[in-house]
Coordinates of C-alpha atoms and ligand atoms in Angstrom, one line a residue:
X1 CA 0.0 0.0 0.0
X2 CA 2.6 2.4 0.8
X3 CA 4.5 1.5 -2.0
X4 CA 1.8 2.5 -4.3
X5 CA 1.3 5.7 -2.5
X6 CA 4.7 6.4 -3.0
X7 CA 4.5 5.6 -7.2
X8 CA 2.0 7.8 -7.4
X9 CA 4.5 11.0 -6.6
X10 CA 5.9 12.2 -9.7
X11 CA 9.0 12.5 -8.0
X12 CA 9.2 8.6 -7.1
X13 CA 8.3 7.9 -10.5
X14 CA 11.2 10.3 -11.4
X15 CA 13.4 8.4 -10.0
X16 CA 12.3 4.6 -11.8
X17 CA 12.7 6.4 -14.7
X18 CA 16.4 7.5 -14.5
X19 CA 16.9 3.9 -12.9
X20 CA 15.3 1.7 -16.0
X21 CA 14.9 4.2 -19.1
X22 CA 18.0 5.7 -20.9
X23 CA 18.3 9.5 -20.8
X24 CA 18.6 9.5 -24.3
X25 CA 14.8 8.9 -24.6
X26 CA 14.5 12.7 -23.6
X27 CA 11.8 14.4 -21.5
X28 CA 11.0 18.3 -20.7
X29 CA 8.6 18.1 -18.2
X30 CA 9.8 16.5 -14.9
X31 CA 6.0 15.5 -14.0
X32 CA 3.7 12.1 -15.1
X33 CA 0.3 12.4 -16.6
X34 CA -2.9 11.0 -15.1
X35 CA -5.2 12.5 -17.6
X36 CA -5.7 14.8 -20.3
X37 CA -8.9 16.2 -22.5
X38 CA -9.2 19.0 -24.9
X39 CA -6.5 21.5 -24.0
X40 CA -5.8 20.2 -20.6
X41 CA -3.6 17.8 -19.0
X42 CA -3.5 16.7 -15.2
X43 CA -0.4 15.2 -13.4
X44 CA -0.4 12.6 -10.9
X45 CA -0.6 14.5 -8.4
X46 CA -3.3 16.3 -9.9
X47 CA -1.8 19.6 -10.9
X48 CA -3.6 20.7 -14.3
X49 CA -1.9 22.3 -17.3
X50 CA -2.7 23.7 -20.1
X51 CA -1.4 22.2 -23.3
X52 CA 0.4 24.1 -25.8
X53 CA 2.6 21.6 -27.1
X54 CA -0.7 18.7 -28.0
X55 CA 2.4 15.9 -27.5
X56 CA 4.3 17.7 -30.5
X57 CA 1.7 18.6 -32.9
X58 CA -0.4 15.1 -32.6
X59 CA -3.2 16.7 -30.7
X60 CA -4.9 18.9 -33.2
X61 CA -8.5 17.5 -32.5
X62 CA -7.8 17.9 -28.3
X63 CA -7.1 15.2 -26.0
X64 CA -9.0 12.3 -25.9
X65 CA -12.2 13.8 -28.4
X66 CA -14.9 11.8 -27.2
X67 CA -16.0 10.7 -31.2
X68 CA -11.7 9.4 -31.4
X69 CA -12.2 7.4 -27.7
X70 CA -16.3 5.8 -28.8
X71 CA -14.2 4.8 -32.1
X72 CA -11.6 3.4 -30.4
X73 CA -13.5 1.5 -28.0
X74 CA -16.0 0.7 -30.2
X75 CA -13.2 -1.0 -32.5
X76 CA -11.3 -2.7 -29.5
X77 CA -14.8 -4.7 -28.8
X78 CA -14.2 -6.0 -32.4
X79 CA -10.8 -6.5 -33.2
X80 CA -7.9 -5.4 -32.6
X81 CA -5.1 -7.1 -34.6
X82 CA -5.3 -9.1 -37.6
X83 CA -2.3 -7.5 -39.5
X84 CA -3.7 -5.9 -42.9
X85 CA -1.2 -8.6 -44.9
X86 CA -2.8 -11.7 -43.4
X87 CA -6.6 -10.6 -43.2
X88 CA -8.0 -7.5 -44.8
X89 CA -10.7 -5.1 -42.7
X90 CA -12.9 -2.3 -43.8
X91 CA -11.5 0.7 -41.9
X92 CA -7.9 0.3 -43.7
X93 CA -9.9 0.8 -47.1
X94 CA -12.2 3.5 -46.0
X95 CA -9.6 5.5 -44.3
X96 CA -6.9 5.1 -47.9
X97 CA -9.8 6.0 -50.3
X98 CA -10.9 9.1 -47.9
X99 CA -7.3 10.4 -47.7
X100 CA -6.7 9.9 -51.2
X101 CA -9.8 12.2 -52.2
X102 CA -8.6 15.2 -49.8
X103 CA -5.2 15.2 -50.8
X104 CA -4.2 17.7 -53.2
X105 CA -4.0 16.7 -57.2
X106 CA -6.8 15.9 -59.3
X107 CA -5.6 12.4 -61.0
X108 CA -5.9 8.9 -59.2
X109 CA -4.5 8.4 -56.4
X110 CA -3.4 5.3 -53.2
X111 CA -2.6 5.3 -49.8
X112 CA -1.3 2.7 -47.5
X113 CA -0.4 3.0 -44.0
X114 CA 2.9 2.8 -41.5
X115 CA 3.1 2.9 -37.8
X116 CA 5.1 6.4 -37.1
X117 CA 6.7 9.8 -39.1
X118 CA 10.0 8.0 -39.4
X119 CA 8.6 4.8 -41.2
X120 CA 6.5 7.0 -43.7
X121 CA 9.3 9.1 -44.7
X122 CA 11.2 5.6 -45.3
X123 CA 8.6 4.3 -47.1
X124 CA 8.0 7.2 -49.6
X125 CA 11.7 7.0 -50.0
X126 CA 11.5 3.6 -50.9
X127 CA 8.7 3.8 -53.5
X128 CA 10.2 6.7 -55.2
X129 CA 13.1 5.2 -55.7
X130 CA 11.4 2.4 -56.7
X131 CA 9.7 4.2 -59.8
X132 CA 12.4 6.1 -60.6
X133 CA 14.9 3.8 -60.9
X134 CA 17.2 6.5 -59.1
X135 CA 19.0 6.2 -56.1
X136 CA 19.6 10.0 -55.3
X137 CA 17.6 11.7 -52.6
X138 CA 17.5 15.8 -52.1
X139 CA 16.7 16.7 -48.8
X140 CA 17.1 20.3 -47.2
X141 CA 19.0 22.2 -44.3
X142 CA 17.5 22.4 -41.3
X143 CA 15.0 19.3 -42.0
X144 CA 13.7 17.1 -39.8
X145 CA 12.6 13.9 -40.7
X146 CA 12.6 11.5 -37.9
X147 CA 15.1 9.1 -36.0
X148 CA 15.6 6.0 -38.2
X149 CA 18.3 5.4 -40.5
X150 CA 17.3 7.3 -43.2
X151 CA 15.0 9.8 -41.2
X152 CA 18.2 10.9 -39.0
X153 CA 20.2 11.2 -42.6
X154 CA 17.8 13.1 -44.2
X155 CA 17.6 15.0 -40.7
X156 CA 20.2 18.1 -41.0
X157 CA 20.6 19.3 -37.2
X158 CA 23.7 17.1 -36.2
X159 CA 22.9 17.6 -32.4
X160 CA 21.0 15.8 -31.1
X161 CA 19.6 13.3 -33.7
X162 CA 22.9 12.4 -35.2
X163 CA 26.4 12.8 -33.4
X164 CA 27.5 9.2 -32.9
X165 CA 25.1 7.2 -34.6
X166 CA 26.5 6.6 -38.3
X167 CA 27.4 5.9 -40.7
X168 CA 24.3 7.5 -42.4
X169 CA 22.2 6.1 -45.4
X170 CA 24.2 7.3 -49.0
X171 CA 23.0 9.0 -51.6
X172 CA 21.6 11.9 -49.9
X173 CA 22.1 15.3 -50.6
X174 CA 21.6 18.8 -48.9
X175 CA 21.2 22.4 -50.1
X176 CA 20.0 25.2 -48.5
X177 CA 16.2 25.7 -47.1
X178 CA 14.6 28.7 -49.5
X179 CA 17.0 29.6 -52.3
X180 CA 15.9 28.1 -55.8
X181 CA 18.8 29.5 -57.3
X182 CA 20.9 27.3 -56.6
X183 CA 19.6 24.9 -57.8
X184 CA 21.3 25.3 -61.1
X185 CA 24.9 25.0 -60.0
X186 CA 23.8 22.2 -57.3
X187 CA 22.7 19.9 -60.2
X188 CA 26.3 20.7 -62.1
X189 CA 28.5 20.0 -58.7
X190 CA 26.9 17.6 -56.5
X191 CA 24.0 15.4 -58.4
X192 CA 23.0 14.8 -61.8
X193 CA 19.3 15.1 -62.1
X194 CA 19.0 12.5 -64.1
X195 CA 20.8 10.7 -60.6
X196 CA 17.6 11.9 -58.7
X197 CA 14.8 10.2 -57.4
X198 CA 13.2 12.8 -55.4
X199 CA 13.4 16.2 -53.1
X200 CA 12.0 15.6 -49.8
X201 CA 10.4 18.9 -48.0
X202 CA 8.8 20.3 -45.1
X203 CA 6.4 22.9 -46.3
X204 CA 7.0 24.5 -43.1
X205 CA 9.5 23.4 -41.1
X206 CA 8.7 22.1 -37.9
X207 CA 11.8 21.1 -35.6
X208 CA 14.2 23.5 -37.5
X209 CA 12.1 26.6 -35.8
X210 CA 9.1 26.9 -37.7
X211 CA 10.6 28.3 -41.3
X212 CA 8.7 29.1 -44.1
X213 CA 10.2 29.4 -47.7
X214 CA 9.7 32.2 -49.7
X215 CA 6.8 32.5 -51.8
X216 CA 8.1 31.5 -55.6
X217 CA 10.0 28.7 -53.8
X218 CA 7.7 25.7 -53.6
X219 CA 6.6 26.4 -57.2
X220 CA 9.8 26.9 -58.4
X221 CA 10.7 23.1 -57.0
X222 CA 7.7 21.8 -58.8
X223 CA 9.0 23.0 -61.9
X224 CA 12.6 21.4 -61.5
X225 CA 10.6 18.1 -60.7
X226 CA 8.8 18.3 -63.8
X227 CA 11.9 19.1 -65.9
X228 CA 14.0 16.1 -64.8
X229 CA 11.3 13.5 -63.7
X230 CA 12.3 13.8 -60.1
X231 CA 9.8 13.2 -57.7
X232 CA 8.4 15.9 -55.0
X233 CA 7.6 14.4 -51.5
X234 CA 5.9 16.4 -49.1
X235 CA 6.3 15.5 -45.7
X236 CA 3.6 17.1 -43.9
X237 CA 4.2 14.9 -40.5
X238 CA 4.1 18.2 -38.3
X239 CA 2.6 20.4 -40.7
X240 CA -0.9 18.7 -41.8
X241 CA -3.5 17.6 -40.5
X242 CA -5.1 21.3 -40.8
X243 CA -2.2 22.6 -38.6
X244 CA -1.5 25.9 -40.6
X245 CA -5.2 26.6 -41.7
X246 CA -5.0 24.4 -44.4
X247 CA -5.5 20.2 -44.6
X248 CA -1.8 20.0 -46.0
X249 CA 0.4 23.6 -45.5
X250 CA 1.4 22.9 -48.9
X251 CA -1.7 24.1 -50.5
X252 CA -0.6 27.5 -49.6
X253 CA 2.1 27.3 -52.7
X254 CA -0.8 26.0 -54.8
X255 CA 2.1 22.8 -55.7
X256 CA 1.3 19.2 -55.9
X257 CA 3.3 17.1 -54.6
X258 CA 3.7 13.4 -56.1
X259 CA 4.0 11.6 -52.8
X260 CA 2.5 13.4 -49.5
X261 CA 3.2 11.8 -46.1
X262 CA 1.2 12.3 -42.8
X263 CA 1.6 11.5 -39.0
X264 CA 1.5 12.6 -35.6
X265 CA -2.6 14.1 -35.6
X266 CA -3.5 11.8 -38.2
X267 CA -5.1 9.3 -35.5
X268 CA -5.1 11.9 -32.1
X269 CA -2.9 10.4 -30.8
X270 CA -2.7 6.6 -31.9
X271 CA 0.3 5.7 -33.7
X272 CA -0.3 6.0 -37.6
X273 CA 1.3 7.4 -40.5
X274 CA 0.0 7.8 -44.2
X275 CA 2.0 7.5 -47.6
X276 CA -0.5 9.2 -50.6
X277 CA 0.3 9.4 -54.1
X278 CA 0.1 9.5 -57.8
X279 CA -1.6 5.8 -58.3
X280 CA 1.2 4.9 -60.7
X281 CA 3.8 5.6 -58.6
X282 CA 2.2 4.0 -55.5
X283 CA 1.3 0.9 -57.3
X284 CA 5.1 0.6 -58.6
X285 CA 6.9 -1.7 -56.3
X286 CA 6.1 -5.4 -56.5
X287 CA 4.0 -7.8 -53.9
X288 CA 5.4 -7.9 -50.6
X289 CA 7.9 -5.0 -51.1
X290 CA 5.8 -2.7 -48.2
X291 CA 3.8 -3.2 -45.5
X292 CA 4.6 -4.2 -41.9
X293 CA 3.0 -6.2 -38.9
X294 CA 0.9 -3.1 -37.3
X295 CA 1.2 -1.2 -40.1
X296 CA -2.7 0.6 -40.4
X297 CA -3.9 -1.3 -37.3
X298 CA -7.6 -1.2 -36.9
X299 CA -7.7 1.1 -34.0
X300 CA -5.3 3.5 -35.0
X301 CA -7.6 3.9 -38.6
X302 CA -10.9 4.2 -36.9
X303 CA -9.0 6.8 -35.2
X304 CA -8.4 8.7 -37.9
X305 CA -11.5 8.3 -39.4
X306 CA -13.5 10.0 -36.3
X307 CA -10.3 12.6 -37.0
X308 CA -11.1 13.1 -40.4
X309 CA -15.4 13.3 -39.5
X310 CA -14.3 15.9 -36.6
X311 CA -12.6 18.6 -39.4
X312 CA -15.7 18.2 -41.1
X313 CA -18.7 18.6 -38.4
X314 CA -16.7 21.0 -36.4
X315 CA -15.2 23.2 -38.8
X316 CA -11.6 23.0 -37.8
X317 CA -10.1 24.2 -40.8
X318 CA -11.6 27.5 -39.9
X319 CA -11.2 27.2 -36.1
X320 CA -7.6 26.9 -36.8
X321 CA -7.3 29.9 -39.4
X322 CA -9.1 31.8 -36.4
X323 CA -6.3 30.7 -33.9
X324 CA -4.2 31.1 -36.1
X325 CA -5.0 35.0 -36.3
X326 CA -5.1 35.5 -32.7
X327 CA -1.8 33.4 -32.3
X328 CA -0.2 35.8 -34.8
X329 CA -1.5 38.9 -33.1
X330 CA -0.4 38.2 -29.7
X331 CA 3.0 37.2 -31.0
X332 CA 3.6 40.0 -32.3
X333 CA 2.5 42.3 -29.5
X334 CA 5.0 40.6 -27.9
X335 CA 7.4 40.8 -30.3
X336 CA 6.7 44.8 -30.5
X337 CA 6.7 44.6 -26.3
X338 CA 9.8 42.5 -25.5
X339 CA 13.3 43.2 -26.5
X340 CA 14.0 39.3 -25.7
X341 CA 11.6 38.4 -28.7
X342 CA 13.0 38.1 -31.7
X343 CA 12.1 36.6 -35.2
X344 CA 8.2 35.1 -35.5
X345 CA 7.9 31.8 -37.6
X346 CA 4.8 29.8 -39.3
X347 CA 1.9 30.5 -41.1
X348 CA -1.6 29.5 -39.3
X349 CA -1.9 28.5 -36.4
X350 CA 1.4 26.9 -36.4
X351 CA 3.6 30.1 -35.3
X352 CA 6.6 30.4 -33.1
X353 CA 8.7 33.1 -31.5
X354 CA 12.6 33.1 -31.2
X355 CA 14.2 34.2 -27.9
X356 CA 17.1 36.2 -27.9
X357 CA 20.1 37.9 -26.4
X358 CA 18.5 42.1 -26.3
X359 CA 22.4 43.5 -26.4
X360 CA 24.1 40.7 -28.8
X361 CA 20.7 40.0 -30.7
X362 CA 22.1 36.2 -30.4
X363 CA 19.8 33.5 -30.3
X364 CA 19.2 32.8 -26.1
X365 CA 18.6 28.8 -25.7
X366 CA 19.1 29.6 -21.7
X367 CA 16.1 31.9 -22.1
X368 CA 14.2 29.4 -24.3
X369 CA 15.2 26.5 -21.9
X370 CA 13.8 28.7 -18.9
X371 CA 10.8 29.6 -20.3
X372 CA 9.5 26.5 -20.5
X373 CA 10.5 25.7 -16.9
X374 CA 8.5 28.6 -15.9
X375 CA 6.0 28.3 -18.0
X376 CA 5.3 24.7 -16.8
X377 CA 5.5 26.0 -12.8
X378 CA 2.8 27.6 -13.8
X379 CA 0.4 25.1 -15.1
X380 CA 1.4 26.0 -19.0
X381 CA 3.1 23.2 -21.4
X382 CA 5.1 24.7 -24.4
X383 CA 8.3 23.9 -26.0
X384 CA 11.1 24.8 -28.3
X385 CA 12.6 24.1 -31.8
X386 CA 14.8 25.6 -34.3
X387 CA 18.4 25.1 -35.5
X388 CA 19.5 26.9 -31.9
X389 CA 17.0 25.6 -29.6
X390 CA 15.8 29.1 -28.7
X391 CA 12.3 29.1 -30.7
X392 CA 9.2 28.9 -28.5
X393 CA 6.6 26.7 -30.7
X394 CA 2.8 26.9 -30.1
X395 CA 0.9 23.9 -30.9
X396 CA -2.1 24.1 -29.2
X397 CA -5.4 21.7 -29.9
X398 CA -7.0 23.7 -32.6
X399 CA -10.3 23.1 -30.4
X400 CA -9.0 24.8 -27.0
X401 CA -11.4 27.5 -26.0
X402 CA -10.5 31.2 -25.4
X403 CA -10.2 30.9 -21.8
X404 CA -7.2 28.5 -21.9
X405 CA -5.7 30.2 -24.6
X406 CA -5.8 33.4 -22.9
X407 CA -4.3 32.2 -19.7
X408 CA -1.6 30.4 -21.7
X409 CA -1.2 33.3 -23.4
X410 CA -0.7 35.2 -19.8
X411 CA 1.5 32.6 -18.4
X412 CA 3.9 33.2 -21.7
X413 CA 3.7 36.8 -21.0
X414 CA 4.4 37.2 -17.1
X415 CA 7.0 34.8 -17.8
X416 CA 8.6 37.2 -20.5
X417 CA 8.3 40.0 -18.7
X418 CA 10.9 38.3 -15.7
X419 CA 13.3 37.1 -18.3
X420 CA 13.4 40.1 -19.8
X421 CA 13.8 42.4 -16.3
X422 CA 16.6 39.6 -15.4
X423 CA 18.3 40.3 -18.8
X424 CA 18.7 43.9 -18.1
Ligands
PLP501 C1 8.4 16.8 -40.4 C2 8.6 15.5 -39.6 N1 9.0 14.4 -40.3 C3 9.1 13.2 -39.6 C4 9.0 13.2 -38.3 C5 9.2 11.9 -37.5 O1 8.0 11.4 -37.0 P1 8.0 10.3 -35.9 O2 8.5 10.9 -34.7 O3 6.5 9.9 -35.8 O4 8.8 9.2 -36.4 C6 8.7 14.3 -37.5 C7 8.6 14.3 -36.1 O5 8.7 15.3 -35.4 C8 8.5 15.5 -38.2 O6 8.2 16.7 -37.6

């Protein structure tokens, strides 16, 4: 009895944790959850929070959404396992053929279905290399694209998602996030298109800080894709899902991509990732050459579907293009209020603020780092990105209600105002 007692502080737990789980597997708040719904999350020892962070943009519908848990529960009574290779079930098929007709390009298209961010990104790789017959893959600085072999060598930040864990996957090849022109000259010195399977891209992107290319710069990828038969992938892991306004951020370039990946609030929360793309290149590869043993598990689509049926009855795409104007506005008041705030990121309601140095101008991670701490003391869950950890993301459920997002909103602010009085 008093054992239990003591499991239940987060402390205790704390502790077990350090003892039986490698530090690698990184944390930022210090304190275990006991529940969460909508915007909210409660610790075990029953301290609420409000969640800005939505477990790294996977909570866009809000925390445990009664229509994802009566799906889920409903689908657990049923089945829960059959593994889509060995016996086929509905929910696989409905949820490929509903993605397929909301993703952007008019012409046929297929979906199948992997278990995380990491595994889609290696399984659009695969296919496109597949069609192709090329081996080459162009991937940008400052990308993030998850912590498998060929995720973390696609990845550019070196640390922490790289240093001492190659040698990396070949054939992959990096050029600045942004700038089209150099393209040319990149084609000449490092790759031969003709060499090229495909350019992976964040439309925004997400761990690097938030970074959004400039206007004529999707378009202008398109149109090298089309010249050389090189295939564009859009990995919209952090940014879709209706994150920035938009089902996929990279309608706001008007491009279509060939091959568009999903994750993270695909299924709320369950783990499930989505490969969508031109039918003929999708139906390439040969019997057998994709899949997995989970791979579109039963739950995990029925999730998604209730996902999908929530954008529609509740509007979200709107919600979040609403939130996404008052994110903008208070960001910028505080950028106009704060010498500590620096550069603003995103489009929609996918924004971030930098922190910086008011004298040197240099990005602050130490302030970054802090104001999370504080912010969390306070009953507030955000965190950081970019290239030098000192970007403050907001990824809210695009359902929270105004009185959460204000008092998050407050909590930033009090918080900014002590940083910046220390730094003076
Ligand atoms: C753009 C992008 N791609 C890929 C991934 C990897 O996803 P996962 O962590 O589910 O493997 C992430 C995760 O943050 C991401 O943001």
């Amino acid at each position: 009895m008093k054992e239990v007692e003591l499991m239940k502080k987060n402390e205790n737990l704390l502790e077990l944790r350090k003892k039986y789980v490698p530090k690698a597997v990184y944390n930022i708040l210090p304190s275990f959850i006991s529940k969460a719904k909508g915007a909210k999350m409660t610790d075990i020892e029953g301290f609420e929070m409000i969640d800005f962070a939505g477990g790294i943009a996977t909570i866009n519908v809000g925390h445990c959404h009664p229509k994802v848990v009566s799906a889920i529960k409903d689908q657990a009574e049923k089945y829960i396992h059959t593994c889509f290779h060995v016996a086929m079930y509905e929910p696989y098929i409905e949820l490929a053929k509903r993605l397929c007709e909301i993703a952007p390009g008019e012409f046929p298209k297929m979906a199948f279905f992997a278990n995380s961010g990491a595994e889609a990104v290696e399984n659009a790789i695969k296919i496109a290399r597949y069609y192709t017959k090329r081996s080459g893959i162009i991937t940008f600085e400052n990308a993030f694209h998850g912590r498998t072999l060929m995720g973390m060598s696609l990845t550019s930040k070196v640390k922490p998602y790289k240093l001492g864990f190659g040698p990396f996957a070949p054939e992959i090849y990096r050029i600045p996030f942004g700038d089209t022109n150099l393209f040319e000259t990149f084609l000449i010195d490092h790759v031969a298109p003709e060499s090229v399977a495909a350019i992976i891209a964040e439309p925004v992107q997400g761990e690097g800080g938030f970074i959004t290319p400039p206007s004529d710069f999707f378009p202008k990828i398109a149109e090298i894709c089309q010249e050389n038969d090189i295939l564009f992938i859009a990995d919209e892991i952090q940014s879709g899902m209706g994150r920035t306004g938009k089902m996929f951020a990279i309608e706001h370039w008007n491009v279509i991509p060939d091959i568009v990946i999903l994750a993270k609030s695909l299924a709320a929360g369950l783990p499930l990732s989505a490969i969508i793309g031109r039918e003929e290149i999708m139906n390439a590869p040969h019997i057998g050459g994709l899949g997995g043993t989970f791979s579109g598990n039963p739950i995990a689509c029925r999730a998604a579907l209730a996902v999908l049926d929530i954008f529609q009855e509740e509007n979200l795409l709107s919600k979040a293009e609403v939130l996404g104007q008052k994110i903008n506005s208070q960001v910028k008041t505080w950028q106009k209020n704060f010498e500590i705030v620096g550069n603003i990121h995103g489009i929609g309601s996918m924004m971030a603020f930098e922190l910086i140095d008011p004298k040197t101008k240099k990005p602050a991670k130490d302030k970054a780092t802090e104001m999370v701490n504080l912010c969390h003391k306070k009953g507030l869950v955000i965190i950081t990105c970019g290239k030098y950890g000192n970007t403050i993301r907001l990824l809210m459920p695009l359902v929270i209600n105004d009185e959460d997002l204000e008092r998050g909103f407050e909590i930033i602010e009090e918080n900014l105002q002590l940083l910046e009085t220390r730094s003076k």
